[in-house]
Coordinates of C-alpha atoms (C1' of nucleotides) in Angstrom, one line a residue:
Chain U
M244 CA 66.2 96.6 172.4
N245 CA 66.2 99.5 170.0
Q246 CA 65.9 102.9 171.7
K247 CA 64.9 104.8 168.7
V248 CA 61.2 105.5 168.4
R249 CA 60.0 104.0 165.1
V250 CA 56.2 103.8 164.3
R251 CA 54.4 102.7 161.3
F252 CA 51.1 103.3 159.6
A253 CA 50.2 100.1 157.7
P254 CA 47.2 100.7 155.4
S255 CA 45.7 98.3 153.0
P256 CA 45.4 99.9 149.6
T257 CA 41.8 99.1 149.0
G258 CA 40.2 102.6 148.6
G259 CA 39.9 106.0 150.0
L260 CA 41.5 106.8 153.3
H261 CA 38.9 107.7 155.8
L262 CA 38.8 109.8 159.0
G263 CA 39.7 106.9 161.3
G264 CA 42.7 106.0 159.1
V265 CA 44.0 109.5 159.0
R266 CA 43.7 109.9 162.7
T267 CA 45.6 106.7 163.2
V268 CA 48.3 108.2 161.0
L269 CA 48.2 111.4 162.9
F270 CA 48.7 109.8 166.3
N271 CA 51.6 107.8 164.9
Y272 CA 53.1 110.8 163.4
L273 CA 52.7 113.0 166.4
F274 CA 54.2 110.4 168.7
A275 CA 57.2 109.8 166.3
K276 CA 57.9 113.5 165.8
Q277 CA 57.6 114.3 169.5
N278 CA 60.2 111.7 170.3
G279 CA 62.5 112.5 167.4
G280 CA 61.6 109.1 165.9
D281 CA 60.8 107.8 162.5
F282 CA 57.4 107.5 160.8
I283 CA 57.2 104.6 158.4
V284 CA 54.4 103.8 156.0
R285 CA 54.2 100.2 155.0
I286 CA 51.7 99.0 152.5
E287 CA 49.8 95.9 153.6
D288 CA 48.8 94.5 150.2
T289 CA 48.8 90.8 151.1
D290 CA 45.3 90.3 149.8
Q291 CA 45.7 90.4 146.0
T292 CA 42.0 90.0 145.5
R293 CA 41.4 93.3 147.2
F294 CA 44.0 95.3 145.4
V295 CA 42.6 98.6 144.0
E296 CA 44.4 100.6 141.4
G297 CA 45.4 104.1 142.6
A298 CA 44.7 103.5 146.2
E299 CA 48.3 103.6 147.2
A300 CA 49.1 106.8 145.4
Y301 CA 46.0 108.3 147.0
I302 CA 47.3 107.4 150.4
F303 CA 50.5 109.3 149.8
E304 CA 48.7 112.3 148.4
T305 CA 46.5 112.4 151.5
L306 CA 49.5 112.3 153.8
K307 CA 51.2 115.1 151.8
W308 CA 48.0 117.2 152.0
C309 CA 47.9 116.7 155.7
G310 CA 51.5 117.6 156.1
M311 CA 52.6 114.2 157.4
V312 CA 55.6 113.1 155.3
P313 CA 56.9 109.6 156.0
D314 CA 60.5 109.1 156.8
E315 CA 60.4 105.7 155.1
S316 CA 57.9 104.2 152.7
P317 CA 57.7 102.6 149.2
L318 CA 57.6 106.1 147.8
H319 CA 60.3 107.6 150.0
G320 CA 62.6 104.6 150.3
G321 CA 64.5 103.7 153.4
P322 CA 66.9 101.2 154.9
F323 CA 64.3 98.5 155.3
A324 CA 62.9 98.5 151.8
P325 CA 60.8 97.1 150.3
Y326 CA 57.9 98.6 152.1
R327 CA 55.2 96.8 150.3
Q328 CA 54.3 93.4 151.7
S329 CA 53.6 91.9 148.3
E330 CA 57.3 92.6 147.5
R331 CA 58.4 91.0 150.8
K332 CA 56.5 87.8 150.0
A333 CA 59.6 85.5 150.0
N334 CA 60.3 86.7 153.5
Y335 CA 57.4 85.3 155.4
K336 CA 57.2 81.6 154.5
Q337 CA 60.4 80.7 156.3
Y338 CA 59.0 82.0 159.5
A339 CA 55.8 80.1 159.1
E340 CA 57.8 76.9 158.4
Q341 CA 60.0 77.7 161.4
L342 CA 56.9 77.8 163.6
V343 CA 55.6 74.5 162.1
K344 CA 59.0 72.8 162.9
A345 CA 58.9 74.2 166.5
G346 CA 55.4 72.8 166.9
Y347 CA 53.7 76.2 167.2
A348 CA 51.9 76.0 163.9
Y349 CA 50.7 73.3 161.5
Y350 CA 49.7 72.6 157.9
A351 CA 46.0 72.6 157.2
F352 CA 44.6 71.1 154.0
D353 CA 41.0 71.9 154.5
T354 CA 39.4 73.3 151.4
P355 CA 37.1 76.3 151.5
A356 CA 34.1 74.0 151.1
E357 CA 35.3 71.8 154.0
L358 CA 35.6 74.9 156.2
E359 CA 32.2 75.9 155.2
E360 CA 30.9 72.5 156.0
M361 CA 32.5 72.6 159.5
R362 CA 30.9 76.0 160.2
T363 CA 27.5 74.8 159.3
N364 CA 27.8 71.4 161.0
Y365 CA 29.0 72.7 164.3
K366 CA 26.8 75.7 164.4
T367 CA 24.5 75.7 167.3
A368 CA 22.3 78.2 169.1
E369 CA 24.9 78.7 171.8
N370 CA 27.7 78.8 169.3
P371 CA 26.6 80.5 166.1
S372 CA 30.1 80.9 164.7
P373 CA 32.3 77.9 165.4
Q374 CA 36.0 78.5 165.1
Y375 CA 38.9 76.4 163.8
N376 CA 40.4 76.0 167.3
H377 CA 41.7 73.7 169.9
A378 CA 38.3 72.0 170.3
L379 CA 37.7 71.4 166.6
R380 CA 41.1 71.0 165.0
D381 CA 41.1 67.3 165.6
K382 CA 38.1 67.0 163.3
M383 CA 39.9 68.7 160.5
R384 CA 42.4 67.8 157.9
N385 CA 45.7 69.0 159.2
S386 CA 49.2 67.9 160.0
L387 CA 48.4 67.6 163.7
F388 CA 46.0 64.8 163.2
L389 CA 46.6 63.3 159.8
P390 CA 49.1 60.4 159.6
A391 CA 52.6 61.6 158.9
E392 CA 52.8 59.7 155.6
E393 CA 49.7 61.3 154.4
V394 CA 50.9 64.8 155.2
T395 CA 54.1 64.1 153.3
A396 CA 52.1 62.8 150.4
L397 CA 49.8 65.8 150.4
L398 CA 52.8 68.1 150.5
S399 CA 54.7 66.4 147.8
T400 CA 51.7 66.4 145.5
N401 CA 51.4 70.1 145.9
T402 CA 48.1 70.0 147.6
P403 CA 47.1 73.5 148.6
Y404 CA 47.5 74.2 152.3
V405 CA 47.6 77.0 154.8
I406 CA 49.7 77.3 157.9
R407 CA 47.8 77.9 161.1
I408 CA 49.0 78.9 164.5
K409 CA 48.4 76.3 167.1
M410 CA 46.8 78.2 170.0
P411 CA 47.5 76.8 173.4
T412 CA 44.4 75.3 175.1
D413 CA 44.8 76.9 178.4
E414 CA 47.0 79.9 178.8
T415 CA 46.4 83.5 179.7
I416 CA 48.0 86.1 177.5
Q417 CA 48.4 89.5 179.2
F418 CA 49.9 92.7 178.0
T419 CA 49.9 96.4 178.8
D420 CA 48.2 98.6 176.3
M421 CA 49.4 102.2 176.4
I422 CA 45.8 103.4 176.3
R423 CA 43.9 100.7 178.0
G424 CA 46.3 99.4 180.6
E425 CA 46.4 95.7 181.4
V426 CA 44.4 93.6 178.9
S427 CA 44.2 89.8 179.1
F428 CA 42.9 87.0 177.0
H429 CA 42.4 83.3 177.5
T430 CA 43.9 81.3 174.6
S431 CA 41.0 78.8 174.6
Q432 CA 38.9 81.6 173.2
V433 CA 41.2 82.4 170.3
D434 CA 41.1 80.4 167.1
D435 CA 43.9 78.9 165.1
K436 CA 44.4 81.9 162.8
V437 CA 45.8 81.3 159.3
L438 CA 49.3 82.6 159.1
L439 CA 50.3 81.7 155.6
K440 CA 47.6 81.5 152.9
A441 CA 47.4 78.9 150.2
D442 CA 48.8 81.4 147.7
G443 CA 51.9 81.7 149.7
M444 CA 51.1 85.1 151.0
P445 CA 51.1 85.8 154.7
T446 CA 48.0 87.0 156.4
Y447 CA 48.1 90.2 158.3
H448 CA 48.8 88.4 161.5
L449 CA 52.1 86.9 160.3
A450 CA 53.1 89.9 158.2
V451 CA 52.6 92.5 160.8
V452 CA 54.8 90.6 163.3
V453 CA 57.6 89.8 160.9
D454 CA 57.7 93.3 159.4
D455 CA 57.4 95.1 162.7
Y456 CA 60.3 93.0 163.9
Q457 CA 62.4 93.5 160.8
M458 CA 61.7 97.2 160.6
Q459 CA 62.5 97.6 164.3
I460 CA 59.2 99.1 165.1
S461 CA 59.2 100.4 168.7
H462 CA 55.5 101.3 169.1
A463 CA 52.5 99.9 167.3
F464 CA 49.4 102.0 167.2
R465 CA 46.3 100.7 165.5
G466 CA 42.5 100.8 165.7
E467 CA 40.6 99.1 168.5
E468 CA 39.2 96.6 166.0
W469 CA 42.6 94.8 166.3
L470 CA 42.4 94.2 170.0
P471 CA 40.8 90.7 169.7
S472 CA 43.7 89.4 167.6
A473 CA 46.4 90.9 169.8
P474 CA 46.9 87.6 171.6
V475 CA 47.8 86.0 168.3
H476 CA 50.4 88.7 167.6
L477 CA 51.8 88.5 171.2
L478 CA 52.2 84.7 170.8
L479 CA 53.9 85.1 167.5
W480 CA 56.5 87.5 168.9
K481 CA 57.2 85.0 171.6
Y482 CA 57.2 81.9 169.4
L483 CA 59.6 83.5 166.9
G484 CA 61.9 84.4 169.8
W485 CA 61.6 88.1 169.4
E486 CA 59.8 88.8 172.6
K487 CA 62.4 91.3 173.8
E488 CA 62.0 93.4 170.7
M489 CA 58.3 93.5 170.7
P490 CA 56.8 97.0 170.3
Q491 CA 54.6 98.6 172.8
W492 CA 51.0 98.4 171.8
A493 CA 48.3 101.1 171.8
H494 CA 44.8 100.4 170.5
L495 CA 43.1 103.6 169.5
P496 CA 39.4 104.2 170.0
L497 CA 37.1 104.1 167.0
I498 CA 35.3 107.0 165.3
L499 CA 31.6 106.3 165.4
K500 CA 28.6 107.3 163.4
P501 CA 27.0 110.6 164.4
D502 CA 23.6 109.1 164.7
G503 CA 22.8 105.6 165.8
N504 CA 25.7 103.4 166.6
G505 CA 28.6 101.6 165.0
K506 CA 31.8 102.6 163.4
L507 CA 31.8 105.4 160.9
S508 CA 31.7 104.3 157.3
K509 CA 31.8 105.8 153.9
R510 CA 28.1 105.1 153.6
D511 CA 27.3 107.3 156.6
G512 CA 28.8 110.2 154.8
D513 CA 26.7 109.6 151.7
R514 CA 23.6 109.2 153.8
L515 CA 24.1 112.2 156.0
G516 CA 25.8 114.5 153.5
F517 CA 29.3 114.9 154.8
P518 CA 32.8 113.7 153.7
V519 CA 34.3 110.7 155.3
F520 CA 37.4 110.4 153.1
A521 CA 40.2 112.9 153.4
M522 CA 40.2 113.7 149.7
D523 CA 38.0 112.8 146.7
W524 CA 38.2 109.2 145.9
T525 CA 37.2 107.8 142.5
D526 CA 36.6 104.0 142.5
P527 CA 38.3 102.8 139.4
K528 CA 35.7 100.0 138.9
T529 CA 32.5 101.9 139.2
N530 CA 33.9 105.4 138.4
E531 CA 32.0 106.7 141.3
T532 CA 33.5 109.6 143.2
T533 CA 33.2 110.0 146.9
I534 CA 33.7 113.5 148.2
G535 CA 36.7 114.3 150.4
F536 CA 37.3 116.9 153.1
K537 CA 39.8 118.6 150.9
E538 CA 37.4 119.2 148.0
R539 CA 34.6 120.1 150.3
G540 CA 36.7 123.0 151.3
F541 CA 38.5 122.1 154.5
L542 CA 42.0 123.4 155.2
P543 CA 44.5 120.7 156.0
E544 CA 45.3 122.5 159.3
A545 CA 41.7 122.3 160.3
F546 CA 41.3 118.7 159.2
V547 CA 44.3 117.6 161.3
N548 CA 43.1 119.7 164.2
L549 CA 39.7 118.3 164.3
L550 CA 41.0 114.7 164.0
A551 CA 43.4 115.2 166.9
M552 CA 40.5 116.4 169.1
L553 CA 38.5 113.3 168.4
G554 CA 39.7 111.3 171.3
W555 CA 42.4 113.4 172.6
N556 CA 42.9 116.8 174.5
D557 CA 45.6 118.4 176.4
G558 CA 43.6 118.8 179.6
S559 CA 43.1 122.5 179.0
D560 CA 40.3 124.3 177.3
Q561 CA 42.4 124.9 174.2
E562 CA 40.8 123.5 171.0
I563 CA 42.7 125.1 168.2
F564 CA 46.1 123.4 167.7
S565 CA 48.6 123.7 164.9
M566 CA 50.6 120.6 163.9
L567 CA 53.6 122.0 165.7
E568 CA 51.6 122.5 168.9
L569 CA 50.2 119.0 168.6
I570 CA 53.7 117.5 168.2
E571 CA 54.7 119.4 171.3
K572 CA 51.7 118.6 173.4
F573 CA 50.4 115.2 172.3
S574 CA 50.5 112.4 174.8
I575 CA 49.3 108.9 174.2
D576 CA 48.1 108.5 177.8
R577 CA 45.6 111.3 177.3
V578 CA 44.0 109.4 174.5
H579 CA 40.5 108.3 175.3
K580 CA 39.5 104.7 175.7
G581 CA 35.9 105.2 174.4
G582 CA 34.9 105.8 170.8
A583 CA 33.8 109.3 169.6
K584 CA 30.8 110.0 167.5
F585 CA 31.7 112.2 164.6
D586 CA 30.0 115.6 164.6
Y587 CA 30.2 117.4 161.2
E588 CA 28.9 120.7 162.7
K589 CA 31.9 120.8 165.0
A590 CA 34.2 119.8 162.2
K591 CA 33.0 122.8 160.2
W592 CA 33.5 125.0 163.2
Y593 CA 37.2 124.0 163.3
N594 CA 37.5 124.9 159.6
H595 CA 35.8 128.3 160.2
E596 CA 38.2 129.0 163.0
W597 CA 41.2 128.2 160.9
I598 CA 40.0 130.3 158.0
K599 CA 39.4 133.2 160.3
R600 CA 42.9 132.9 161.7
M601 CA 44.7 132.3 158.4
P602 CA 46.5 135.2 156.9
A603 CA 45.0 136.2 153.6
K604 CA 48.3 135.4 151.9
H605 CA 48.0 131.7 152.7
L606 CA 44.5 131.6 151.4
E607 CA 45.1 133.5 148.1
L608 CA 46.2 130.5 146.0
S609 CA 43.2 128.3 146.8
V610 CA 40.7 131.1 146.5
Q611 CA 42.1 132.0 143.2
K612 CA 41.8 128.4 142.1
L613 CA 38.2 128.3 143.3
F614 CA 37.4 131.5 141.3
A615 CA 39.1 130.2 138.2
E616 CA 36.9 127.1 138.3
K617 CA 33.9 129.5 138.2
G618 CA 35.4 131.4 135.3
I619 CA 36.6 134.4 137.3
T620 CA 40.1 135.4 136.6
I621 CA 41.9 137.5 139.2
T622 CA 44.5 139.9 138.0
D623 CA 44.8 142.2 141.0
D624 CA 46.5 140.4 143.8
S625 CA 46.2 143.2 146.3
L626 CA 42.5 143.4 145.7
L627 CA 42.3 139.6 146.3
A628 CA 44.2 140.0 149.6
K629 CA 41.9 142.8 150.6
A630 CA 38.8 140.9 149.6
I631 CA 39.9 137.8 151.5
D632 CA 40.5 139.8 154.7
L633 CA 37.2 141.5 154.4
V634 CA 35.1 138.3 154.0
K635 CA 37.0 135.4 155.6
D636 CA 35.1 135.8 158.9
R637 CA 32.0 134.7 157.1
C638 CA 33.4 131.7 155.3
T639 CA 33.1 128.3 156.9
L640 CA 34.1 126.2 153.9
M641 CA 36.5 127.4 151.2
P642 CA 33.9 127.5 148.5
D643 CA 32.0 130.1 150.6
F644 CA 34.5 132.6 149.2
I645 CA 32.8 132.4 145.8
Q646 CA 29.5 133.6 147.2
Q647 CA 31.1 136.1 149.6
A648 CA 33.8 137.6 147.4
S649 CA 33.1 137.3 143.7
F650 CA 31.5 140.7 143.5
F651 CA 34.9 142.2 144.1
F652 CA 36.1 141.0 140.8
E653 CA 33.0 141.1 138.6
L654 CA 29.6 142.8 138.5
P655 CA 27.2 141.1 140.8
A656 CA 25.8 138.0 139.1
E657 CA 22.3 138.7 140.5
I658 CA 20.8 141.9 141.8
D659 CA 18.2 141.7 144.5
I660 CA 16.2 144.5 143.0
A661 CA 13.1 143.6 145.0
A662 CA 14.9 144.7 148.1
V663 CA 15.0 148.3 147.0
K664 CA 12.3 148.8 144.4
P665 CA 9.3 149.0 146.7
K666 CA 10.9 151.9 148.7
W667 CA 12.6 153.6 145.8
D668 CA 11.4 157.1 145.0
E669 CA 12.4 160.3 143.4
K670 CA 14.2 161.6 146.4
K671 CA 16.4 158.6 146.6
N672 CA 17.0 158.8 142.9
M673 CA 18.1 162.3 143.3
F674 CA 20.4 161.4 146.2
F675 CA 22.2 158.8 144.2
T676 CA 22.5 161.1 141.2
E677 CA 24.2 163.6 143.5
L678 CA 26.3 160.9 145.1
I679 CA 27.7 159.9 141.8
R680 CA 28.7 163.5 141.1
A681 CA 30.2 163.8 144.6
Y682 CA 32.1 160.6 144.2
E683 CA 33.4 161.5 140.8
L684 CA 35.0 164.5 142.4
S685 CA 36.6 162.5 145.2
T686 CA 40.3 162.6 145.2
L687 CA 40.9 160.4 148.2
W688 CA 39.2 157.0 147.7
E689 CA 39.0 155.5 151.1
A690 CA 36.2 154.1 153.2
P691 CA 36.0 156.7 156.0
G692 CA 35.9 159.6 153.6
L693 CA 33.3 157.9 151.4
E694 CA 31.1 157.3 154.4
I695 CA 31.4 160.9 155.5
E696 CA 30.5 162.2 152.1
F697 CA 27.6 159.8 151.9
K698 CA 26.2 160.9 155.2
E699 CA 26.6 164.5 154.6
L700 CA 24.9 164.3 151.4
A701 CA 22.1 162.4 153.0
A702 CA 21.7 165.1 155.6
V703 CA 21.5 167.8 152.9
N704 CA 18.8 165.8 151.3
Q705 CA 17.0 165.3 154.6
L706 CA 17.2 161.5 154.2
K707 CA 18.1 158.9 156.8
P708 CA 21.4 157.2 155.9
G709 CA 19.8 153.9 157.0
E710 CA 17.3 154.1 154.1
L711 CA 20.1 154.7 151.7
M712 CA 22.7 152.2 152.7
L713 CA 20.8 149.1 151.8
P714 CA 20.2 150.4 148.2
L715 CA 23.9 151.2 148.0
R716 CA 24.7 147.7 149.2
I717 CA 22.4 146.1 146.6
M718 CA 24.1 148.3 143.9
L719 CA 27.6 147.2 144.8
V720 CA 27.1 143.7 146.1
G721 CA 23.8 142.5 144.5
G722 CA 22.4 141.2 147.8
K723 CA 21.9 141.7 151.5
F724 CA 25.3 140.3 152.6
G725 CA 29.0 141.2 152.7
P726 CA 31.3 143.4 154.7
G727 CA 30.8 147.2 155.2
V728 CA 29.6 148.9 152.1
F729 CA 32.2 151.6 152.2
D730 CA 35.0 149.1 152.6
I731 CA 33.6 147.4 149.5
A732 CA 33.4 150.7 147.6
A733 CA 37.0 151.5 148.6
A734 CA 38.2 148.1 147.5
I735 CA 36.6 148.0 144.1
G736 CA 37.6 151.5 143.3
K737 CA 35.9 154.7 142.1
E738 CA 35.2 153.6 138.5
S739 CA 33.5 150.4 139.4
T740 CA 31.6 151.9 142.3
I741 CA 30.1 154.6 140.1
E742 CA 29.4 152.2 137.3
R743 CA 27.5 149.8 139.6
I744 CA 25.4 152.7 141.1
K745 CA 24.5 153.8 137.6
Q746 CA 23.7 150.4 136.4
V747 CA 21.2 149.6 139.2
M748 CA 19.6 153.1 138.9
R749 CA 18.8 152.3 135.3
L750 CA 17.2 149.1 136.4
L751 CA 15.1 151.0 138.9
E752 CA 13.7 153.5 136.3
Chain T
rG180 C1' 26.0 83.1 171.4
rG181 C1' 31.3 83.7 173.0
rC182 C1' 35.5 86.8 173.9
rC183 C1' 37.4 91.7 174.5
rG184 C1' 36.6 96.8 175.2
rG185 C1' 33.8 101.1 176.5
rU186 C1' 29.9 104.3 179.4
rU187 C1' 30.0 112.7 182.3
rC188 C1' 25.0 117.8 179.0
rG189 C1' 22.0 116.1 172.1
rU190 C1' 27.6 115.9 170.4
rC191 C1' 33.2 116.4 171.6
rU192 C1' 35.1 116.6 176.3
rA193 C1' 37.5 118.7 181.7
rU194 C1' 37.7 116.5 186.6
rC195 C1' 44.6 112.8 189.0
rG196 C1' 38.1 111.2 196.4
rG197 C1' 36.0 116.9 198.7
rU198 C1' 33.9 121.5 192.5
rU199 C1' 27.6 125.7 192.6
rA200 C1' 30.5 119.0 187.9
rG201 C1' 34.1 123.4 183.9
rG202 C1' 34.7 124.4 178.4
rA203 C1' 33.4 123.9 173.2
rC204 C1' 29.8 122.7 169.1
rA205 C1' 24.7 122.7 168.1
rG206 C1' 19.9 125.1 170.2
rC207 C1' 17.3 129.4 172.4
rC208 C1' 17.5 134.8 174.2
rC209 C1' 19.9 139.6 174.5
rC210 C1' 23.8 143.3 173.0
rC211 C1' 26.9 145.2 168.9
rU212 C1' 26.2 145.9 163.7
rU213 C1' 21.6 151.3 159.3
rU214 C1' 23.1 144.1 155.3
rC215 C1' 25.0 139.1 156.4
rA216 C1' 28.5 137.6 159.5
rC217 C1' 32.4 138.2 163.4
rG218 C1' 32.4 139.5 168.4
rG219 C1' 30.4 140.1 173.5
rG220 C1' 26.8 138.6 177.3
rG221 C1' 23.1 135.1 179.0
rC222 C1' 19.7 130.6 179.3
rA223 C1' 18.9 125.4 179.0
rA224 C1' 21.5 120.8 179.2
rA225 C1' 25.2 115.4 182.1
rG226 C1' 27.9 111.6 186.0
rA227 C1' 23.4 104.4 182.9
rC228 C1' 21.7 101.5 187.3
rG229 C1' 22.6 98.7 192.0
rG230 C1' 25.8 97.4 195.6
rG231 C1' 30.2 98.0 198.2
rU232 C1' 35.2 100.7 200.1
rU233 C1' 35.6 105.6 202.5
rC234 C1' 34.3 110.8 207.0
rG235 C1' 33.2 111.7 201.8
rA236 C1' 32.4 109.1 195.6
rU237 C1' 31.6 111.2 188.7
rU238 C1' 36.4 109.5 190.3
rC239 C1' 38.4 103.0 193.4
rC240 C1' 36.2 97.7 193.5
rC241 C1' 32.1 94.2 192.1
rG242 C1' 27.5 93.2 189.6
rU243 C1' 23.6 94.6 186.1
rA244 C1' 22.1 97.3 181.9
rC245 C1' 23.3 99.4 177.5
rC246 C1' 26.7 100.5 173.4
rG247 C1' 30.8 99.0 170.4
rG248 C1' 34.7 95.7 168.3
rC249 C1' 36.0 90.8 167.0
rU250 C1' 34.4 86.0 165.9
rA251 C1' 37.4 85.0 157.1
rC252 C1' 43.0 81.6 153.4
rC253 C1' 40.1 90.8 154.8
rA254 C1' 42.9 94.1 156.7

RNA sequence: GGCCGGUUCGUCUAUCGGUUAGGACAGCCCCCUUUCACGGGGCAAAGACGGGUUCGAUUCCCGUACCGGCUACCA
């Protein structure tokens, strides 16, 4: 029995990685790191017909973005390489053969058409989906019921065949799931799953057992959708003689659609207008891009945080956790049994919280990039930091910084002149003319001083500051939003402030 | 249909048999703010149903209902 904690995430490279997948990685990762163990990524590409170009690279980019670096993987190498099942192909057949020899599995020569025929022939109202199982296998063409000579003949003439597990007719398979406790199945209800396909590739069922064994996996976490096939895996561990090395299982609850029911899919995101994939994914065949959390403007810290809280909590009221805190506090026995509906509003709340807490320094690079995409070049780093600190409280998603802060770096794109024009008069015009003069003479350009000067001048002119502050805001910002006006004036500087006042005054003439 | 799993406010959830069933998001109201937010305060909102066990059940057991997953030579 290996003591060392070793977990694996075993994705199939068929497209973008979605929420549920990333959460599975996260729980694996947290568990491994908490226990000083290894986090392995193994690519389950046994179905060559479903291979999608770029999907594997995408998986690793996603893990990197989330801050979960594998200790072993096809990309990072490791002592149990290769980590791609397609490259381990030669490995599996011998075990399938071993099972046949021991009487735990058998050759099946049924063609796809024959299987189809069986399903339609035996389909009844009570049994809408007949299985290839103990009750039906004697009706099929397999090494269990065909004469030995015929089997030999079929084999020697290279007739395509698969190897199926021979499920016992009457046994109870029980195991302890780390999340669900005791779970049991009756073998009569489980079908004779294919272990080795006609193309020589193993199915998931065989591959996961062989690889978990060879890679010395200590704990196997996967989605709840795998629970029904757990008895097959348990039996395989036993039949292969590795029972003592079998990992502990944990079947994670599913992430469900926000509305209605069922597990969350990419389509729900398209339909409801929120991301489901971690990052943008472009399907190489259709060239269609599906938006990701990253590109929508989520911080990886927030993404990880919100995923962790979908089905887990530490028992306290704390909701904001960093990766380090999660590693420290995560516990598999506090993971829920029931699925959780995904709530995009709450997801945004996590991001908002993270943006608010994030020091401006950490945000600078991505904000700068966002601006660059809009054609705004930032040359003054200290102004950028100041601007970020001033507006981050009002940014939920990263692109909000464009709306909230671009006026710091360029003249307002639009001026809401209608907000001031109706109440604009000669007295106000005079006030701002005098304000320009006063500000031109200012030696100390700081918010409190600017505000005092402004208010004093208003008093001299017998005007209420309230009636003047909105016009000033429109002049500097362009609209009815943003941080305190004098903070803005202080940040953009004397020259720009005066220029903006003058410009709008001209528009008001 | 069968098998397996699940079920506390609209949503995410706390509760290790005894609570006015707590928090958060969203909603509504108020305060703060001479903009928009942030922030603060408040309102409304839940144990699917029926049986047990128990002095006492949201909590333990059984049944029902409902929801989900699986039922491929896909993972």
